[in-house]
Each structure stands twice: as C-alpha cells, then as structure tokens.
Coordinates of C-alpha atoms in Angstrom, one line a residue:
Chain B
X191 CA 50.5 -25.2 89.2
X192 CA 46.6 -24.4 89.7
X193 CA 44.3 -25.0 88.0
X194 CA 41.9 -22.9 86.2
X195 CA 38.6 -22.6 84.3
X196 CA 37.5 -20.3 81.6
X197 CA 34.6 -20.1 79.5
X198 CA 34.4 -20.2 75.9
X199 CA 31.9 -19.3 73.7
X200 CA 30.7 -22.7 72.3
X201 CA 29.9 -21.5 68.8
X202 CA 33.6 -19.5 68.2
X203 CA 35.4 -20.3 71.3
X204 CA 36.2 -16.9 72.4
X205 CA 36.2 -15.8 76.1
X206 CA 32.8 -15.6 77.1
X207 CA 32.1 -12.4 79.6
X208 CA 29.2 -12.2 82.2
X209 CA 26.7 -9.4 81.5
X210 CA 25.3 -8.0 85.0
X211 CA 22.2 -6.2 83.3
X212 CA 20.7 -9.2 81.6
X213 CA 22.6 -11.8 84.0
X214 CA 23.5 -13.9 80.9
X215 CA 26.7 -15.0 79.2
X216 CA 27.8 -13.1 76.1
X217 CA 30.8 -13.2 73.3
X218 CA 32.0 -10.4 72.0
X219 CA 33.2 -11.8 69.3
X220 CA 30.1 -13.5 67.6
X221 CA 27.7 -11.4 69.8
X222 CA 25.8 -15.3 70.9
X223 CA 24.4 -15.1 74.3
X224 CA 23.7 -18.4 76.9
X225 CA 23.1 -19.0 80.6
X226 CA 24.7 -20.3 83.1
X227 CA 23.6 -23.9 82.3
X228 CA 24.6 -23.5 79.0
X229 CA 28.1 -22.1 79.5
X230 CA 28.3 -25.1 82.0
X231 CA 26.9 -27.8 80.5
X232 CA 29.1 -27.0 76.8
X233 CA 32.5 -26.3 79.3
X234 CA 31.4 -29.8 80.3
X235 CA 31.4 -31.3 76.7
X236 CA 34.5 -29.1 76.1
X237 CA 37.4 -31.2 75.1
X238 CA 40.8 -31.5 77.7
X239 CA 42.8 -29.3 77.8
X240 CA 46.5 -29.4 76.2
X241 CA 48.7 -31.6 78.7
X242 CA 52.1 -29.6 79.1
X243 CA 53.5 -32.3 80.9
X244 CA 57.1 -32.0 82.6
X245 CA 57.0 -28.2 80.6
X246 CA 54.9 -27.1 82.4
X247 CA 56.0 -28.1 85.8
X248 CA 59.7 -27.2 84.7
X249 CA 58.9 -23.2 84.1
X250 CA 57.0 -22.8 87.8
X251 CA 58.4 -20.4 90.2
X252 CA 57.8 -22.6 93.2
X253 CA 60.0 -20.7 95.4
X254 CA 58.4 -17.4 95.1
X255 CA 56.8 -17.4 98.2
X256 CA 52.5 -15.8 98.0
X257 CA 52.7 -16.9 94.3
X258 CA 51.2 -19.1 92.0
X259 CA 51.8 -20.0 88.4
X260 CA 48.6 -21.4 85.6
X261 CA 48.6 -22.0 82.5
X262 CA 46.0 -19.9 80.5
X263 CA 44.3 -22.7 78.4
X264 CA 43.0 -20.4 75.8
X265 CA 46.4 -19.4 74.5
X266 CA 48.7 -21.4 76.9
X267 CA 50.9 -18.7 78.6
X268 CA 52.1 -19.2 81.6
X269 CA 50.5 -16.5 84.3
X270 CA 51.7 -15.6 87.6
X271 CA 49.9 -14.3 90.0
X272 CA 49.4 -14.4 94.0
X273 CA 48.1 -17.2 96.1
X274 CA 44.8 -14.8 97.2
X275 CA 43.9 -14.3 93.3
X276 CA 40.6 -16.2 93.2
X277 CA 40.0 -15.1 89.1
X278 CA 41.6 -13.2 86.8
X279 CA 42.5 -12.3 83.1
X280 CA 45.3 -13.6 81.1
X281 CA 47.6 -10.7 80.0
X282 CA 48.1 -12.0 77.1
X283 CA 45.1 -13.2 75.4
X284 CA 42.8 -11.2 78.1
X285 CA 41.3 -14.6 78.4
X286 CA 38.8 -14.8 81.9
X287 CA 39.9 -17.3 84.5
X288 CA 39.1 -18.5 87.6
X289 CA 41.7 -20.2 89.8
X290 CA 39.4 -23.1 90.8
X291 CA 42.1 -24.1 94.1
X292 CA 41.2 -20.9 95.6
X293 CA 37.5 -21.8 95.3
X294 CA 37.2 -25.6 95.9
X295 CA 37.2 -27.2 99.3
X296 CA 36.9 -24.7 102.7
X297 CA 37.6 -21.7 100.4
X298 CA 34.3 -22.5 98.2
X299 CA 32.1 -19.6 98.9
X300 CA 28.8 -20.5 100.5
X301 CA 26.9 -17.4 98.0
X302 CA 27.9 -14.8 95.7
X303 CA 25.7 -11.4 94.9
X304 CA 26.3 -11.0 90.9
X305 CA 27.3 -7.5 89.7
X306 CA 24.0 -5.7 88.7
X307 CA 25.5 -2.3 87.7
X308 CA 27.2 -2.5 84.5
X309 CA 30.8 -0.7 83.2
X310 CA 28.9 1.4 81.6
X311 CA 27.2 3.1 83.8
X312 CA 30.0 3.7 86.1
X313 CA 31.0 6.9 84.4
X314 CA 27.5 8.7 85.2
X315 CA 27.9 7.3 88.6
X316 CA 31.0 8.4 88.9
X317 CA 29.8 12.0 87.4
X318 CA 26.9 12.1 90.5
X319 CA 29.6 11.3 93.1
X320 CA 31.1 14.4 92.2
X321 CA 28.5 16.4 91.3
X322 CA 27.3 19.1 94.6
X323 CA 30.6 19.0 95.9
X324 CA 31.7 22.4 96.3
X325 CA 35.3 21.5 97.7
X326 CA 36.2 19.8 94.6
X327 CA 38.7 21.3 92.3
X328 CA 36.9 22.5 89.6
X329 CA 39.1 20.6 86.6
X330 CA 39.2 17.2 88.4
X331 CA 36.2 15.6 86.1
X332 CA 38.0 16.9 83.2
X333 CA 41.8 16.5 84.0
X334 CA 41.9 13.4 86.6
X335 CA 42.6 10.1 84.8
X336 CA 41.2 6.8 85.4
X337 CA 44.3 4.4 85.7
X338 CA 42.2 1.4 86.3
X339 CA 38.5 0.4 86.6
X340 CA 38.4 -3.5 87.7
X341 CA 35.4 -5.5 88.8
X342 CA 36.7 -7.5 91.9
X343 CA 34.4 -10.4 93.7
X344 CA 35.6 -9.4 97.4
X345 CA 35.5 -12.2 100.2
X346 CA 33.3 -11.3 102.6
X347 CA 32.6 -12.8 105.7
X348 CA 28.7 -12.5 106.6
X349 CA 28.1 -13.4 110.7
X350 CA 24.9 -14.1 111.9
X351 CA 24.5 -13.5 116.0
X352 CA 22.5 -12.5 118.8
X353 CA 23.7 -10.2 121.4
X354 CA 22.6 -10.3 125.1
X355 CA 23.7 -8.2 128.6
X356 CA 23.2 -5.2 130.0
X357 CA 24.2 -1.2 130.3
X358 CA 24.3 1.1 133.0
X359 CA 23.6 4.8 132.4
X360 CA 24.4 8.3 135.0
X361 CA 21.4 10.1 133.9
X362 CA 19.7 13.4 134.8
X363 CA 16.3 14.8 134.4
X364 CA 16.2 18.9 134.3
X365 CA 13.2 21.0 134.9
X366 CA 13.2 25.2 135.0
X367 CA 11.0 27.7 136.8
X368 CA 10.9 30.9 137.7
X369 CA 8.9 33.2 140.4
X370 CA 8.7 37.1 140.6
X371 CA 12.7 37.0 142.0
X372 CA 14.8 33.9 140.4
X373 CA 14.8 31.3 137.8
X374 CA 15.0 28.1 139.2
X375 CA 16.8 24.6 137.2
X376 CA 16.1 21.5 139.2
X377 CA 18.4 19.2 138.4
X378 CA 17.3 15.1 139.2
X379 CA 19.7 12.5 138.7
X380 CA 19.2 8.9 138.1
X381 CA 21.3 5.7 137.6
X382 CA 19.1 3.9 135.1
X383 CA 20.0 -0.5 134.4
X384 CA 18.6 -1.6 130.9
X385 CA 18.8 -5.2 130.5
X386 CA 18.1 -6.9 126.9
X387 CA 18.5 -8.8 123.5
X388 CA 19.1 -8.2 120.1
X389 CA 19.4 -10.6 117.3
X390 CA 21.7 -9.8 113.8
X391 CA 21.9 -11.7 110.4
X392 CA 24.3 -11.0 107.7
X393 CA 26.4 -8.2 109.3
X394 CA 29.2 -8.0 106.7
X395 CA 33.0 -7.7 107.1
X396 CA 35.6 -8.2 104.5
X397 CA 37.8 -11.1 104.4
X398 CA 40.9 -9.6 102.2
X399 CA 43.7 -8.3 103.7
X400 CA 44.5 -5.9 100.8
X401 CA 41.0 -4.1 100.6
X402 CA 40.9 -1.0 102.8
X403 CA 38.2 -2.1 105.4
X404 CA 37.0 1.6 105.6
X405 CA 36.1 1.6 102.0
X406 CA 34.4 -2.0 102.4
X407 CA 32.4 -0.3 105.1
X408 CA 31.5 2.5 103.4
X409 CA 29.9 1.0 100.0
X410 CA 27.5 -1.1 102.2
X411 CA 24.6 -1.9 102.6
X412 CA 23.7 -5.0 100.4
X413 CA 20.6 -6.4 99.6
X414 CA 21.0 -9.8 100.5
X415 CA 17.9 -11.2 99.7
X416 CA 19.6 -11.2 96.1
X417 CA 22.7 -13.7 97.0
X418 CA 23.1 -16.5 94.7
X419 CA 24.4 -20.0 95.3
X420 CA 27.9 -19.7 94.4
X421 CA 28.5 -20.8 90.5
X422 CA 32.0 -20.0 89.0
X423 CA 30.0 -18.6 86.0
X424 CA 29.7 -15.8 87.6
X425 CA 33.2 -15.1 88.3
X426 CA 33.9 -14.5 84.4
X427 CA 34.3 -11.1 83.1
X428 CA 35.0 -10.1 86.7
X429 CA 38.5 -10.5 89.4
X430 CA 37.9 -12.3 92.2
X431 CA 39.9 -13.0 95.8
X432 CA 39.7 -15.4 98.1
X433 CA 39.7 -14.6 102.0
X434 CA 43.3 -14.2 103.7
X435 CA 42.1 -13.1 106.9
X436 CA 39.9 -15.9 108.0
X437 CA 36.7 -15.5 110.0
X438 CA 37.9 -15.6 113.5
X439 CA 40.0 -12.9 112.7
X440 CA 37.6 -10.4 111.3
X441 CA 34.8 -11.2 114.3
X442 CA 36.4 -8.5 116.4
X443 CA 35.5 -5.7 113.8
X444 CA 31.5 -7.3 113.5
X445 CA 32.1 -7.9 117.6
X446 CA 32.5 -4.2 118.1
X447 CA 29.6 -3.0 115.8
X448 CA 26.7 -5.1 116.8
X449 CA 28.0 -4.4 120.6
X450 CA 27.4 -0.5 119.6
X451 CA 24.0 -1.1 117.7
X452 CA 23.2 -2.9 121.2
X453 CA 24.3 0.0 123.1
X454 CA 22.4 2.4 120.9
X455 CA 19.2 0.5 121.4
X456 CA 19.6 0.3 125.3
X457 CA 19.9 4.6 124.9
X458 CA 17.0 4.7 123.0
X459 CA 14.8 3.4 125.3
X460 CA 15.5 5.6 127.5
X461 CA 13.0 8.4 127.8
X462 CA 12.5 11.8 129.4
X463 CA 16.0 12.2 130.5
X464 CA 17.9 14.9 129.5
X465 CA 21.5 13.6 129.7
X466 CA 22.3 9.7 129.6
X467 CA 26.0 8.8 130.1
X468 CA 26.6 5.7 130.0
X469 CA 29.2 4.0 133.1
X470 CA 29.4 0.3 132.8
X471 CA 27.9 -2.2 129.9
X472 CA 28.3 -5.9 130.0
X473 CA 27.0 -7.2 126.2
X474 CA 28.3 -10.3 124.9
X475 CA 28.0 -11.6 121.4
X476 CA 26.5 -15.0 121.7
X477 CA 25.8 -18.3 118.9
X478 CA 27.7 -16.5 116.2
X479 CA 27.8 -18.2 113.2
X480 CA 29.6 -17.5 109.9
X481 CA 29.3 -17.9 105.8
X482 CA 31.3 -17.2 103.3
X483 CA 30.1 -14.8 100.3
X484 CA 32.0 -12.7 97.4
X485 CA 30.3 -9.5 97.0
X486 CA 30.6 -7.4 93.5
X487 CA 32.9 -3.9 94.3
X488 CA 34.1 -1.9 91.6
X489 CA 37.3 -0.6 92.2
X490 CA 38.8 2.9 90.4
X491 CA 42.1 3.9 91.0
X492 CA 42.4 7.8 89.5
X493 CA 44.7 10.5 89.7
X494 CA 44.8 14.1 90.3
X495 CA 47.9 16.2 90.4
X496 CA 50.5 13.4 91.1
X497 CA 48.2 12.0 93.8
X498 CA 46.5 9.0 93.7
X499 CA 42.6 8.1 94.7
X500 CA 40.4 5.3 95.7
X501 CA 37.3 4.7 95.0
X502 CA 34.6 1.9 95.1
X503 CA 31.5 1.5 94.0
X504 CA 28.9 -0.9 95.4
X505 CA 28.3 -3.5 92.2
X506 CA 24.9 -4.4 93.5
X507 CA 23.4 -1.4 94.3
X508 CA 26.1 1.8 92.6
X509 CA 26.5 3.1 95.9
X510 CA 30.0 5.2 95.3
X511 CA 32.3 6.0 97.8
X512 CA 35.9 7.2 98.0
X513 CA 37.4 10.5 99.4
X514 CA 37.9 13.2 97.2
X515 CA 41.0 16.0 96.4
X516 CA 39.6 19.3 98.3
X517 CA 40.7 22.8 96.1
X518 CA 42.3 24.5 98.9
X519 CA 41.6 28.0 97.1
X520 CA 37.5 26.6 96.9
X521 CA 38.0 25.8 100.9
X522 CA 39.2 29.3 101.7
X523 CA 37.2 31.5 99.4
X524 CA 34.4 29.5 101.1
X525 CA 35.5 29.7 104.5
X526 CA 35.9 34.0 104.1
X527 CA 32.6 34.0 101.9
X528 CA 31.1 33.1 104.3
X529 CA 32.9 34.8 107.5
X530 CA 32.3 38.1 105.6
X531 CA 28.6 37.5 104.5
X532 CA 27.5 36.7 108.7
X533 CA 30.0 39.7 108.9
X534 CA 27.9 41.8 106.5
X535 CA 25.2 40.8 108.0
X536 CA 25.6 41.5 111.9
X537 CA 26.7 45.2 111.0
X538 CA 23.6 45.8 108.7
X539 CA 21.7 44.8 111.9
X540 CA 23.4 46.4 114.2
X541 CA 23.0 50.0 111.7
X542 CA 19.4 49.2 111.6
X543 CA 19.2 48.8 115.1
Chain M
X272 CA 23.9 22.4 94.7
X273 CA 20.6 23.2 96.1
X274 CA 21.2 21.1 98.7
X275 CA 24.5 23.2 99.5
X276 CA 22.4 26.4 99.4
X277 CA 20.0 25.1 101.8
X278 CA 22.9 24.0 104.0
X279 CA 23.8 27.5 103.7
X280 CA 20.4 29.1 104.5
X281 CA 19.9 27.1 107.5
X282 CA 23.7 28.4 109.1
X283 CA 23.0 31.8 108.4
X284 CA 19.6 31.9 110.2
X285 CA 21.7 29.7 113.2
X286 CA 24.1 33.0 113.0
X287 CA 21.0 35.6 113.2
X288 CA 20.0 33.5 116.3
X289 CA 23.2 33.5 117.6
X290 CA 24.2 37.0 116.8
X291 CA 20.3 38.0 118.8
X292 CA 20.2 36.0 121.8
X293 CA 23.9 36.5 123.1
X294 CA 24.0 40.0 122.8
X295 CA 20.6 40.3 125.3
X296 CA 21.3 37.3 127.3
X297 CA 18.3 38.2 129.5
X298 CA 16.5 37.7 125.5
X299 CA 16.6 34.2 125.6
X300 CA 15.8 33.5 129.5
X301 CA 12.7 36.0 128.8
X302 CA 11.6 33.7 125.7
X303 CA 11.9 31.0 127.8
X304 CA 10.2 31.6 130.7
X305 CA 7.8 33.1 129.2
X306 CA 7.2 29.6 126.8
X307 CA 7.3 27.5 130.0
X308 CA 7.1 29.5 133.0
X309 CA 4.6 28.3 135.5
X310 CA 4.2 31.5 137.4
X311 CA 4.7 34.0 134.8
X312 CA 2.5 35.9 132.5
X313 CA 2.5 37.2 129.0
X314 CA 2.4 40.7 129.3
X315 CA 5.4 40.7 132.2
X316 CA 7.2 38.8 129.3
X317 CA 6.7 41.7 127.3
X318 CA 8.1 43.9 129.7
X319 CA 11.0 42.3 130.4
X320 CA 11.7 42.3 126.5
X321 CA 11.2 46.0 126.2
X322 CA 13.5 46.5 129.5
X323 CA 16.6 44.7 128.5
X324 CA 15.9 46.0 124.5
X325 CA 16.4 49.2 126.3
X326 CA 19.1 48.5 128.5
X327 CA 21.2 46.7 125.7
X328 CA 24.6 47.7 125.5
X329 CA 26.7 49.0 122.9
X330 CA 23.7 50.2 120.8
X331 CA 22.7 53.7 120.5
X332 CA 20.3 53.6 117.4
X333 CA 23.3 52.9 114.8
X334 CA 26.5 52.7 116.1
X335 CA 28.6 49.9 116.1
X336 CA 31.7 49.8 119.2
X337 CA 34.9 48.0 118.4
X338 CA 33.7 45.1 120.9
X339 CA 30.8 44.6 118.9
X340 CA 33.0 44.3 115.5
X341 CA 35.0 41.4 117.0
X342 CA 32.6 39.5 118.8
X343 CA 30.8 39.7 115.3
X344 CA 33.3 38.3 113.3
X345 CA 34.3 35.6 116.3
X346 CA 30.9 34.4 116.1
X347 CA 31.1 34.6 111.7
X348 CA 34.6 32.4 111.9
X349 CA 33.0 30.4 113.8
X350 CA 30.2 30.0 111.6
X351 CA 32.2 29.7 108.6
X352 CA 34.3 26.9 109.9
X353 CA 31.2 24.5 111.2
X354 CA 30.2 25.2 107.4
X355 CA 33.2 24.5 105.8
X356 CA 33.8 21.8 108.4
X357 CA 30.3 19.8 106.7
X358 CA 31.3 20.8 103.5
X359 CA 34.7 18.7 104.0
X360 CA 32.7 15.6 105.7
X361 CA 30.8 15.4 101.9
X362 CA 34.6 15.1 100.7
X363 CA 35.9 12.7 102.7
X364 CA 32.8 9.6 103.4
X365 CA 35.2 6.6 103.9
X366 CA 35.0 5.5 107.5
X367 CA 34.8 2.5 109.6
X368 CA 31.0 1.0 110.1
X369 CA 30.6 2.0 114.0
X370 CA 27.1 -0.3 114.0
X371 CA 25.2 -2.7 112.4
X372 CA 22.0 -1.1 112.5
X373 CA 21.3 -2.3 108.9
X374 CA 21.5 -5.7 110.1
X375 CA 19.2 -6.0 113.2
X376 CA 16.6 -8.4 112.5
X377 CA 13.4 -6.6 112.8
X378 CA 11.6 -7.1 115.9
X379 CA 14.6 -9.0 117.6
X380 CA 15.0 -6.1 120.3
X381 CA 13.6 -7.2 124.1
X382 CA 14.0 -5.0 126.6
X383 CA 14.2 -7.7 129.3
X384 CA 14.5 -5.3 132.8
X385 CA 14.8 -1.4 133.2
X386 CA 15.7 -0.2 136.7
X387 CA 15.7 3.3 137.4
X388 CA 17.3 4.5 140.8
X389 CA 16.7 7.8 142.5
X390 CA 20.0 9.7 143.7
X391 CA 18.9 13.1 144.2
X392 CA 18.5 16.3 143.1
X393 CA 19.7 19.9 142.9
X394 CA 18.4 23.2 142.7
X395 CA 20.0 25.9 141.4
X396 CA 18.5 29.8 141.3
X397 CA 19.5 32.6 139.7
X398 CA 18.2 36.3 140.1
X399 CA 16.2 37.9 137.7
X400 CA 17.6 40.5 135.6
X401 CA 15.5 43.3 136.9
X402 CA 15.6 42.6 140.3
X403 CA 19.4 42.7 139.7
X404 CA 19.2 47.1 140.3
X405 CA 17.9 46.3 144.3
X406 CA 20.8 44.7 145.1
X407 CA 21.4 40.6 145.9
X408 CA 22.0 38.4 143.1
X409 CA 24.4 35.1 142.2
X410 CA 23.1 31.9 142.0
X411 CA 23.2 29.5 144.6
X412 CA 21.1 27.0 146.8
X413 CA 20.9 23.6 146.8
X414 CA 17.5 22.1 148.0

C-alpha cells in the first residue's frame, strides 16, 4: 500500500487544485486561495489520517504485477493504479493525490517547471493549431471530440555534457568560365579535418516509457531558467509519472543529438566550398551528468471518424503539437488545382509567345 | 492562410522559372555567363539571348506542339506535388529531435584545428551554343 498526500483546503477541507496563471492554491468549493507554504504548513497541522489497519492490507491486490493500491484519504476508497503513477485523482471523490513512494528517495525529482498555461486556454490554442491548415478536413473543429484533456507532470531526464573529437569532410570548390568557344567548370577538391568542442546544458529526453518520444520532442523547447525546486504542491490539480526508463537508458537518444549539433557546427565552419560530404567523424560525449525534472505536457486524446489522435501541448510555453487527419478530397483538389493552374499558365505563355 | 498563399506565390514563380530556362537551355548558361563571365561582354550576352530566342523550338508565334503539352504538365505535377508535399509536413510536425541546438551553451564552440588538403582538380569544357553550327562540340578535357 503507498502512501499518498492530498491537499485540503484548510478553511472547508475540499481538494485544493493548483492554479498555473496565478501559481497559487485554490478551492473550488469556498473560492479561498493560499501558497504553497500555506497549503504545507496547514497539511502539516492536519490531523492523521484514518488507520485502516489489517482492512486495509487485507483488500490489496499484491499479486497484480505493475500495480499499486492507496487509500484515498479524503473519502477512503481504495484506488488502483500502476507502479509509474507519480499523482493522480481519486475516481471517486476526484480527490488530488500524489503517490509520495514514487517521489521520495532516488525517484525525488531534482526540479519541476509548474504548468503556466491554464485549461482554459487550451481550447484557443487548440483552435490556432488548426487554423492555416489547408489539409484539414473541413468539420474536424466542429465534429472531432475531445475524449480526454489531462495535465501530466512527465519525467524528464535533463543531461548536461560537453562533446569533443573531430570530422572529416570530401569537399569540392567549383568555379565557371567561359572564352569566345567553351564554357569552362573547374572543379577543386579538398579533404578538409575540423577538430573541436562544444559544451550542452539541459538537453532534455523523456524518462516514461509510455509517452511517445516523438511527441516529447516535438513540444520542446523549455525555458529552464523557470524550474523550480521540486515541492509536491505542485503536483495537485495535475497527473504525474515517475521515470521507468532510467537515465542510462535514455543517454543514447541525447548521445545521438548533441553528436549531430556537433557535426552541424564542424559544417558550418566550413566556408567557400561548394559541396562538403562528410567521410569519417570521431565525437565523443564526454563528463555527462544527469538531473531529474517533471516537465508540465498537456495531453488530448480526440477523435475523428473512428480514429484516434494525439496531441500535446507544451504546459510552459502552449507550444501544440500532434499530427493531424488530412481530407483526402482537400489533398487532391489541391494537388490538381494546382497541376492545372502551372498548366494554365505555361499554355497562356506559350500563346503569347 | 496568408501564409499558404504566399507559399503558393513563391511555387508558381519557381514554375515560370522553370517552365523559361529549360525550354532555352542555352537561356540560363547565357544569364550566367554573362553575370560572371570573365571574358565576356554585355552586348554578346545580348546576342546570344536574341539567337537562341530565335532558334527556340517548338514555338512559331502561338502554337503549342504535343511535346510542349506534356513536358508542361510534367513540370506542373511536379510542382503540385512539392506543394502538396509541404502542405502535408504542416500536418504531420511530430518527429524525433535530430539536434540539440537549443541547448548549446552560448559561446562553448572552439574550433581547435582545421586542416585543408589539396587533391586536385578537374576541368571540364563544354562548347558554346553558337559555335555548335561549325562543327566540333562535347565536353571533355581534364587539365
């Protein structure tokens, strides 16, 4: 059984939800408002919690294998969830609670960004997204249905590094001339050595096995300089994970990427070539060094015609991303619009030729 | 939207180029030589363009030959697809982080040694279009 903390509102003892805009505490219920301190410092002063005793330990599914069982201490159902579940809500009460095993120990996070970008506004960001898309079918704002809008804390490993080593490059330098008779192309070619540093801090990747890494990617970049010591506060209102894929086995994805950043800075500094192909690089990642972060990603599940979609938005910053249904009619009428207008076009030339 | 009619503007004066220059291939060698040539002068330039704009093929002051009908609409398909092609990319945005440029700590790049090593060289020339009529021609020649 794990244990978990909630916060109550200290005046009515409803479930106290974070509020990214004004990065406070607030009940719904009696509309009173506190920070973090406070919601900590009453939680503190709160008095303990019902003892179940051998009940309690007598309904756990131990043997389920990946799960875990609490006990929601606002109304006292018994919740099941997975071992990764880092906070969540009661289903019966709706109750906010953080399992604190999953953030204790080696699987505290080091920082946590709060969510900035309310609920509220995800339904204009989600309106932008889709606006100047000319591919999309034109019912899907109307007729596609939100099945589930949650607010997920996702582990993230953050890797600071320095890359060092060297890259070879086949490259050519091409002048033309001509005289009265020919036109001449001079072709020089080169085999150019660049040799070099580069340092990285923060480069993100994402600890949970269950979020697509593509659509991690994709809702970056974070600002960083706004990371928080963690606080469980700011967990409430929100679902959170805790890392399954530890940090030594996401470093190949962050290997790969600073190794290319690397490889796009030793091209860049080469100049007045016209063709650089690159034949041998030896960069190595060196004095990497890891912390542990939850980052704020909302997460929409829609669908469209029987089909589901993915979509996340950045909870710092509103950054949206998530591929969209394509109107194959749209796609075609497009594709032949435009065939026939460059069509249209050529012959008008070629008439007034 | 605006941005998609941009987009759009800016593929259909990449088709005018295209449908000009390979229909006169000599167009595009004249424009260039005559932007960067070291030997030759603007009026010759001139010349050249009103040769090969008379010498063109195909059109006879209105006309349009079955060739020119499918070449035209090869070169529109292909248009339309590198269109449609972008328009899909704005669809479809999730996809793997290839760098980390966003995470490069500013000023942290040293370029510690750049070698460059002479191999050789080759020279290629190719006969001008209007010397083509007194016979000779291909390219060839390696200096």
């Amino acid at each position: 059984m794990s244990e978990t903390v909630s916060f109550k509102c200290p005046n009515c003892g409803s479930p106290l939800l974070y509020d990214a805009e004004t990065a406070r505490f607030s009940c719904e219920y009696c509309g009173s408002g506190f920070s973090l301190e406070e919601v900590e410092h009453a939680s503190a002063n709160a008095d303990a919690p019902f003892d179940w005793g051998d009940y309690a330990a007598g309904v756990s599914d131990e043997h389920l294998e990946g799960l875990i069982s609490y006990v929601c201490r606002s109304c006292g159902a018994e919740v099941v969830t997975d071992a990764v579940t880092a906070a969540t809500h009661c289903p019966y009460c709706g109750n906010v609670m953080v399992v604190e095993d999953n953030l204790s120990g080696l699987l505290k996070p080091n920082g946590v960004i709060p969510f900035r970008v309310d609920k509220k506004k995800l339904q204009e960001i989600v309106k932008n997204y889709c606006s100047g898309k000319p591919l999309l079918p034109r019912n899907f704002l109307t007729t596609h249905k939100i099945e589930e809008v949650k607010g997920v804390y996702v582990p993230f490993w953050l890797y600071n590094c320095k890359t060092d080593g060297s890259m070879t490059f086949n490259a050519t330098r091409v002048r033309s001339w001509s005289d009265s008779r020919y036109y001449y192309t001079e072709t020089s070619r080169y085999w150019v050595t660049c040799d070099g540093e580069m340092a990285f801090a923060r480069v993100p990747a994402d600890g949970s096995k269950r979020m697509d890494d593509a659509l991690m990617d994709s809702v970056e970049p974070y600002d960083f300089s706004d990371l928080q010591p963690f606080a469980a506060g700011y967990l409430s209102g929100y679902l959170a994970d805790r890392f399954d894929d530890d940090a030594e086995a996401c470093l190949p994805r962050t290997d790969k990427r600073v190794k290319n950043s690397m490889a796009e800075a030793f091209r860049s500094s080469l100049h007045g070539f016209s063709t650089a192909v690159p034949v041998a690089n030896n960069i190595r990642l060196i004095e990497p060094s890891v912390s542990y972060v939850l980052l704020p990603v909302y997460l929409i599940r829609a669908s469209y015609n029987g089909e589901e979609y993915q979509f996340a938005v950045n909870g710092q910053t509103g950054k949206m991303t998530g591929n969209l249904p394509v109107s194959k009619g749209k796609y075609w009428g497009y594709f032949f619009g435009i065939a026939a207008a460059i069509s249209s076009l050529f012959a008008a030339a070629t008439f007034l030729m | 939207m605006k941005r998609m009619k941009k987009n759009i503007c800016v593929w259909l004066l990449l088709a005018a180029a295209l449908l000009l220059c390979p229909r006169q291939p000599a167009f595009a060698q004249a424009l260039g030589s005559a932007a960067g040539a070291e030997q030759e002068t603007a009026p010759s330039a001139d010349r050249d363009l009103e040769e090969v704009a008379a010498s063109a093929s195909g059109v006879d002051g209105g006309g349009m030959e079955p060739e020119d009908l499918l070449w035209a609409v090869g070169v529109a398909f292909v248009v339309a697809w590198a269109v449609t092609s972008s328009m899909m990319r704005r669809m479809r945005p999730v996809q793997t982080a290839k760098t980390a440029r966003n995470y490069i700590v500013k000023g942290s790049y040293r370029l510690r040694g750049y070698n460059e090593i002479f191999l050789g060289r080759t020279v290629t020339k190719q006969e001008r279009q209007e010397s083509r009529n007194h016979g000779g021609g291909g390219p060839g020649g390696r200096g």
